[in-house]
Amino acid sequence: MIVMEKTPTSPVSRERSREIKRLSVISAAREARVLSRADLAELTGLPPATLTALVRDLVAEGYLIERGPGSGTNTTGRPRAMLEFNPRAELVAAVSLEPPRITCEIADSNGAVIAHRTARLAGDMVETVCQFVLELVDDARPSLRGVAIAVPGVSVDGAVRLAPSVGLVEARPIGQSVQHELGVPVIVDNDVNLMAAGERVAGAGKDVDDLLLLHVADGIGAGLVLDGKVRRGASGAAGEVGFLPLDGFTDRAYSGVGPFEAMWSANAIAERVVALHPGRRPESPVSELVRLAESSVAARAYLDEVLGAWARLIISCACVVDPGRVLLSGAAAQLDDAALARMQDLVSAKAPAATEVRRAVLGDQAVLHGAISYALSAAVRLPSIP
Amino acid sequence: MIVMEKTPTSPVSRERSREIKRLSVISAAREARVLSRADLAELTGLPPATLTALVRDLVAEGYLIERGPGSGTNTTGRPRAMLEFNPRAELVAAVSLEPPRITCEIADSNGAVIAHRTARLAGDMVETVCQFVLELVDDARPSLRGVAIAVPGVSVDGAVRLAPSVGLVEARPIGQSVQHELGVPVIVDNDVNLMAAGERVAGAGKDVDDLLLLHVADGIGAGLVLDGKVRRGASGAAGEVGFLPLDGFTDRAYSGVGPFEAMWSANAIAERVVALHPGRRPESPVSELVRLAESSVAARAYLDEVLGAWARLIISCACVVDPGRVLLSGAAAQLDDAALARMQDLVSAKAPAATEVRRAVLGDQAVLHGAISYALSAAVRLPSIP
DNA sequence: ACCGTTTCTTCCTACTATGAAGAAAATGCT
DNA sequence: AGCATTTTCTTCATAGTAGGAAGAAACGGT
């Protein structure tokens, strides 16, 4: 009747107290960037005596850098000795798997990329990822805090499952293998989830705890951040909004492609744009459609259809999770200001709660920032208390 | 650049360590019901020496009861002295506001109701709630851990907003007022959210961390539990699935009633049932429809329409949040086994991930169990560590 | 040059986390 | 019946520490 998993250690052990204090200080410093010991005392609640020793250790380890007296607001009293958080003390590897390509970037916890490499995927995936990370990290390996691997399609428990448009086949859990090889936490997730996480920590969602990122590309997917946490779903399929049954009774669904995305993805839009304006298939189909709509009644009508469809998707999501803010990414971010305003109006008319629609702002950097937030969360996670 | 809210206390203070130890033991005991000190050592990680003193305190306070030697599995050695968790040490008040009625129940943390009262709402709501709670708790007031207030419609930050079908008007935050009067934590939430929480802790969702409860009554609403936590939404409007735009271009929406629920709520179904089989309006319209479908082709066709619509709603929710399990409540729970199986088939055919459809099992008790879980969570919450 | 103020460091001690030792309570064996 | 062994629970002892107090440092103002 009492089932034991991992035997817990004492929640008030000395080791744990030490970790909690370190985490408090590191988190406060990472967020403030530059601050004094007095600031740390206020932010963490730790007494000055405790902080003296702790800061000494963190300076020795390279997390904090003494920066000399600061321009404090006090007119009297001993000037504060300012400390600067060293983002280079925490490196993160962000790996993107987009068969046939693999991209690897090493960044510090500020998001500054210090090394990167792109190559064709060949041979064993786990070996390739480990090799790239180790080569790029070079002699900064002790500062590597974690690895985040972005994949198209749904990941479940670290196993990569079929992504419809790229033919990635299910492999043994690569996250666990890489973690075993590199000895740091490794997180594998859908690239749209990583984008959502990235916009949350460093982009258009920095000031909210809840958002939905709508990504329109070959498929249509959404990343959800709810209460500050990415929502993956019971089977890892949260955000599969391409499968929403919004257009009544269409039976165009085929394996791996949802009915909604079959009609409203960037691919589908590109086909219509070519039909409306014969010529080469546009690289940016939504930009092209917006351009055509300026002078073509048919294009304008089609743009209205697209906006209506995407609005219904957003309203559906608003009804279910009430994210408060929706970020448009990929082809959806190509809408101009007028179209974006139209979209906002359509959503506001029917959504049951205030739902703000904006463009995502990080673009290609979103996955990287998402990877950083994932890796740092995994690196310093304390076991939870019931 | 450094913004201070409430000055934090030390995360490793002696007071906090004491609270953490108490919480660990109380939580483990509440879950196990009967266990020994050795069990507590294994479950919490606290050393035996620590537990001796702590258990003595909790026995003195009435949380634990000494139960004498247990029938242990050991063949030798000192027998375990079993302890029993005392649910009466933790009382919870669950208040239901359904204008013009108010219902109040006092229950222990097992869900056993020890007192209840229903009356017409008259006079000041805060005074009425406080009066009922105090009268029912009587001299067990020291054991009152919290109050949960269930309201129809969306609650936001403790303020009750308009519930479409019952005309409840926005009031000043009643949760804060009641909390101030009673001196215990008070949570106010939508009754469907409380149902979902209740099924999660004590009903059809006990074995999962994620579920969606679909409640069909005068309106249609959903309660979401994601990663063990109720999802309320940025504006408190998560689960407003009655507003889903699933039936194309209907313009039947009017103030406060969503387009989907206008067509597929229990009210709408009752109207059609009367049209199909003239007579008195049925008390249980879905049961009646299922019965009529046995012998009427028209009724059977309409039942198929209802199942199809509800399935599209469930598929929409599965696409967005991937709950893994959907519980049917209210009128939706009136479906018979055959209809439930049809519903499951429809959902399985189109949902992007495995989505199990079941009936909720707690019925009227769901809100109570939800209230218990809310109140206990609020009563023993520790401030989080960054 | 001195005083007052604020920040940071050192000192000190009451408290405590927990290992070790001891006591209690059983079963099994002879 | 008595003893050995085992397991559980209690008591004891101590190394470590959380944090208050005292002291030192570093300014600005007079």
mmCIF file of C-alpha atoms in Angstrom, chain A residues 178-352:
data_model
loop_
_atom_site.group_PDB
_atom_site.id
_atom_site.type_symbol
_atom_site.label_atom_id
_atom_site.label_comp_id
_atom_site.label_asym_id
_atom_site.label_seq_id
_atom_site.Cartn_x
_atom_site.Cartn_y
_atom_site.Cartn_z
ATOM 1 C CA VAL A 178 23.255 12.382 -24.964
ATOM 2 C CA GLN A 179 22.816 13.073 -21.260
ATOM 3 C CA HIS A 180 24.668 9.898 -20.450
ATOM 4 C CA GLU A 181 27.512 10.848 -22.783
ATOM 5 C CA LEU A 182 27.855 14.496 -21.783
ATOM 6 C CA GLY A 183 26.959 14.303 -18.116
ATOM 7 C CA VAL A 184 24.686 17.352 -18.139
ATOM 8 C CA PRO A 185 20.895 17.570 -18.329
ATOM 9 C CA VAL A 186 19.521 17.222 -21.849
ATOM 10 C CA ILE A 187 16.027 18.299 -22.855
ATOM 11 C CA VAL A 188 14.410 17.340 -26.155
ATOM 12 C CA ASP A 189 11.328 19.136 -27.331
ATOM 13 C CA ASN A 190 9.340 20.300 -30.298
ATOM 14 C CA ASP A 191 10.828 23.393 -31.894
ATOM 15 C CA VAL A 192 7.569 25.321 -31.627
ATOM 16 C CA ASN A 193 7.520 24.677 -27.878
ATOM 17 C CA LEU A 194 11.071 25.998 -27.663
ATOM 18 C CA MET A 195 10.056 29.106 -29.624
ATOM 19 C CA ALA A 196 7.235 29.757 -27.190
ATOM 20 C CA ALA A 197 9.610 29.333 -24.243
ATOM 21 C CA GLY A 198 12.122 31.644 -25.893
ATOM 22 C CA GLU A 199 9.582 34.425 -26.509
ATOM 23 C CA ARG A 200 8.451 34.030 -22.935
ATOM 24 C CA VAL A 201 11.874 34.604 -21.403
ATOM 25 C CA ALA A 202 13.423 37.010 -23.913
ATOM 26 C CA GLY A 203 10.869 38.128 -26.490
ATOM 27 C CA ALA A 204 7.310 39.323 -26.901
ATOM 28 C CA GLY A 205 6.121 37.462 -23.811
ATOM 29 C CA LYS A 206 8.619 38.688 -21.245
ATOM 30 C CA ASP A 207 5.940 40.446 -19.215
ATOM 31 C CA VAL A 208 3.365 37.626 -19.001
ATOM 32 C CA ASP A 209 3.106 34.135 -17.534
ATOM 33 C CA ASP A 210 0.756 32.838 -20.236
ATOM 34 C CA LEU A 211 1.028 32.901 -23.984
ATOM 35 C CA LEU A 212 0.353 30.907 -27.085
ATOM 36 C CA LEU A 213 2.734 31.043 -30.026
ATOM 37 C CA LEU A 214 1.166 30.199 -33.356
ATOM 38 C CA HIS A 215 3.705 28.995 -35.903
ATOM 39 C CA VAL A 216 2.663 28.695 -39.539
ATOM 40 C CA ALA A 217 5.063 26.903 -41.859
ATOM 41 C CA ASP A 218 4.714 23.639 -43.770
ATOM 42 C CA GLY A 219 2.365 22.692 -40.969
ATOM 43 C CA ILE A 220 0.604 24.703 -38.297
ATOM 44 C CA GLY A 221 1.538 24.246 -34.680
ATOM 45 C CA ALA A 222 1.290 26.106 -31.427
ATOM 46 C CA GLY A 223 3.507 26.384 -28.405
ATOM 47 C CA LEU A 224 1.793 27.034 -25.080
ATOM 48 C CA VAL A 225 3.288 28.618 -22.008
ATOM 49 C CA LEU A 226 0.865 28.364 -19.093
ATOM 50 C CA ASP A 227 1.771 29.762 -15.675
ATOM 51 C CA GLY A 228 5.326 30.175 -16.879
ATOM 52 C CA LYS A 229 5.640 26.540 -17.970
ATOM 53 C CA VAL A 230 5.571 25.020 -21.430
ATOM 54 C CA ARG A 231 2.549 22.794 -21.914
ATOM 55 C CA ARG A 232 3.541 19.568 -23.644
ATOM 56 C CA GLY A 233 0.456 17.501 -23.080
ATOM 57 C CA ALA A 234 -0.306 14.062 -21.751
ATOM 58 C CA SER A 235 1.108 12.471 -24.919
ATOM 59 C CA GLY A 236 3.252 15.379 -25.993
ATOM 60 C CA ALA A 237 0.625 16.534 -28.487
ATOM 61 C CA ALA A 238 -0.472 19.849 -27.010
ATOM 62 C CA GLY A 239 -0.471 22.550 -29.647
ATOM 63 C CA GLU A 240 -1.326 20.261 -32.557
ATOM 64 C CA VAL A 241 -3.714 22.947 -33.722
ATOM 65 C CA GLY A 242 -3.329 21.921 -37.350
ATOM 66 C CA PHE A 243 -5.806 19.161 -36.473
ATOM 67 C CA LEU A 244 -8.532 21.512 -35.214
ATOM 68 C CA PRO A 245 -11.878 20.580 -36.833
ATOM 69 C CA LEU A 246 -12.797 24.177 -37.650
ATOM 70 C CA ASP A 247 -13.823 23.931 -41.264
ATOM 71 C CA GLY A 248 -16.777 21.668 -40.800
ATOM 72 C CA PHE A 249 -16.728 18.496 -42.708
ATOM 73 C CA THR A 250 -13.671 18.533 -44.877
ATOM 74 C CA ASP A 251 -12.189 15.106 -45.326
ATOM 75 C CA ARG A 252 -8.895 16.239 -46.694
ATOM 76 C CA ALA A 253 -7.028 14.808 -43.727
ATOM 77 C CA TYR A 254 -4.329 12.346 -44.575
ATOM 78 C CA SER A 255 -1.726 10.718 -42.504
ATOM 79 C CA GLY A 256 0.132 13.178 -40.329
ATOM 80 C CA VAL A 257 -1.399 16.341 -41.783
ATOM 81 C CA GLY A 258 -4.338 17.874 -39.956
ATOM 82 C CA PRO A 259 -7.442 19.158 -41.664
ATOM 83 C CA PHE A 260 -6.918 22.772 -40.675
ATOM 84 C CA GLU A 261 -3.276 22.922 -41.717
ATOM 85 C CA ALA A 262 -4.078 21.198 -44.983
ATOM 86 C CA MET A 263 -6.079 24.284 -45.879
ATOM 87 C CA TRP A 264 -4.284 27.125 -44.116
ATOM 88 C CA SER A 265 -0.577 26.300 -43.854
ATOM 89 C CA ALA A 266 2.102 28.305 -45.670
ATOM 90 C CA ASN A 267 2.176 25.554 -48.321
ATOM 91 C CA ALA A 268 -1.549 25.781 -48.941
ATOM 92 C CA ILE A 269 -1.356 29.572 -49.092
ATOM 93 C CA ALA A 270 1.549 29.411 -51.552
ATOM 94 C CA GLU A 271 -0.537 27.196 -53.859
ATOM 95 C CA ARG A 272 -3.389 29.685 -53.842
ATOM 96 C CA VAL A 273 -1.084 32.627 -54.381
ATOM 97 C CA VAL A 274 0.326 30.908 -57.497
ATOM 98 C CA ALA A 275 -3.244 30.261 -58.650
ATOM 99 C CA LEU A 276 -4.135 33.918 -58.106
ATOM 100 C CA HIS A 277 -0.957 35.271 -59.687
ATOM 101 C CA PRO A 278 0.720 32.661 -61.900
ATOM 102 C CA GLY A 279 4.467 32.645 -61.599
ATOM 103 C CA ARG A 280 7.140 31.296 -59.381
ATOM 104 C CA ARG A 281 6.158 29.904 -56.033
ATOM 105 C CA PRO A 282 6.865 32.698 -53.514
ATOM 106 C CA GLU A 283 9.410 32.273 -50.791
ATOM 107 C CA SER A 284 7.234 34.294 -48.422
ATOM 108 C CA PRO A 285 3.698 33.398 -49.451
ATOM 109 C CA VAL A 286 1.946 35.500 -46.839
ATOM 110 C CA SER A 287 3.988 38.605 -47.635
ATOM 111 C CA GLU A 288 3.196 38.024 -51.296
ATOM 112 C CA LEU A 289 -0.502 37.609 -50.565
ATOM 113 C CA VAL A 290 -0.560 40.823 -48.529
ATOM 114 C CA ARG A 291 1.151 42.596 -51.442
ATOM 115 C CA LEU A 292 -1.278 41.183 -54.011
ATOM 116 C CA ALA A 293 -4.259 42.112 -51.850
ATOM 117 C CA GLU A 294 -3.406 45.771 -52.344
ATOM 118 C CA SER A 295 -4.416 45.602 -55.981
ATOM 119 C CA SER A 296 -6.412 42.418 -56.506
ATOM 120 C CA VAL A 297 -9.978 41.933 -55.306
ATOM 121 C CA ALA A 298 -9.610 38.156 -55.472
ATOM 122 C CA ALA A 299 -6.381 38.295 -53.458
ATOM 123 C CA ARG A 300 -8.023 40.564 -50.917
ATOM 124 C CA ALA A 301 -10.927 38.173 -50.544
ATOM 125 C CA TYR A 302 -8.552 35.259 -50.082
ATOM 126 C CA LEU A 303 -6.522 37.180 -47.498
ATOM 127 C CA ASP A 304 -9.781 37.760 -45.610
ATOM 128 C CA GLU A 305 -10.435 34.014 -45.704
ATOM 129 C CA VAL A 306 -6.971 33.294 -44.312
ATOM 130 C CA LEU A 307 -7.369 35.890 -41.549
ATOM 131 C CA GLY A 308 -10.798 34.484 -40.724
ATOM 132 C CA ALA A 309 -9.478 30.953 -40.486
ATOM 133 C CA TRP A 310 -6.502 31.869 -38.350
ATOM 134 C CA ALA A 311 -8.782 33.984 -36.169
ATOM 135 C CA ARG A 312 -11.072 30.996 -35.598
ATOM 136 C CA LEU A 313 -8.052 28.962 -34.572
ATOM 137 C CA ILE A 314 -6.974 31.649 -32.130
ATOM 138 C CA ILE A 315 -10.498 31.983 -30.748
ATOM 139 C CA SER A 316 -10.627 28.204 -30.260
ATOM 140 C CA CYS A 317 -7.404 28.307 -28.291
ATOM 141 C CA ALA A 318 -8.665 31.286 -26.291
ATOM 142 C CA CYS A 319 -11.823 29.374 -25.377
ATOM 143 C CA VAL A 320 -9.841 26.378 -24.132
ATOM 144 C CA VAL A 321 -6.865 27.884 -22.289
ATOM 145 C CA ASP A 322 -7.367 31.684 -22.203
ATOM 146 C CA PRO A 323 -3.682 32.522 -22.828
ATOM 147 C CA GLY A 324 -4.302 36.290 -22.871
ATOM 148 C CA ARG A 325 -1.610 36.804 -25.501
ATOM 149 C CA VAL A 326 -1.049 35.161 -28.862
ATOM 150 C CA LEU A 327 2.242 35.543 -30.739
ATOM 151 C CA LEU A 328 2.388 35.010 -34.488
ATOM 152 C CA SER A 329 5.459 33.242 -35.830
ATOM 153 C CA GLY A 330 6.738 31.885 -39.128
ATOM 154 C CA ALA A 331 4.550 32.783 -42.066
ATOM 155 C CA ALA A 332 1.941 34.260 -39.726
ATOM 156 C CA ALA A 333 4.464 36.900 -38.672
ATOM 157 C CA GLN A 334 4.554 38.107 -42.310
ATOM 158 C CA LEU A 335 1.193 39.822 -41.938
ATOM 159 C CA ASP A 336 1.500 43.584 -42.261
ATOM 160 C CA ASP A 337 0.196 46.013 -39.632
ATOM 161 C CA ALA A 338 -3.192 46.420 -41.333
ATOM 162 C CA ALA A 339 -3.743 42.661 -41.555
ATOM 163 C CA LEU A 340 -2.589 42.214 -37.975
ATOM 164 C CA ALA A 341 -5.101 44.854 -36.876
ATOM 165 C CA ARG A 342 -7.827 43.024 -38.809
ATOM 166 C CA MET A 343 -6.863 39.793 -37.107
ATOM 167 C CA GLN A 344 -6.987 41.462 -33.688
ATOM 168 C CA ASP A 345 -10.463 42.800 -34.452
ATOM 169 C CA LEU A 346 -11.722 39.377 -35.546
ATOM 170 C CA VAL A 347 -10.362 37.743 -32.423
ATOM 171 C CA SER A 348 -11.644 40.451 -30.072
ATOM 172 C CA ALA A 349 -15.131 40.160 -31.552
ATOM 173 C CA LYS A 350 -15.575 36.500 -30.647
ATOM 174 C CA ALA A 351 -13.074 35.457 -27.968
ATOM 175 C CA PRO A 352 -14.648 35.123 -24.509
#
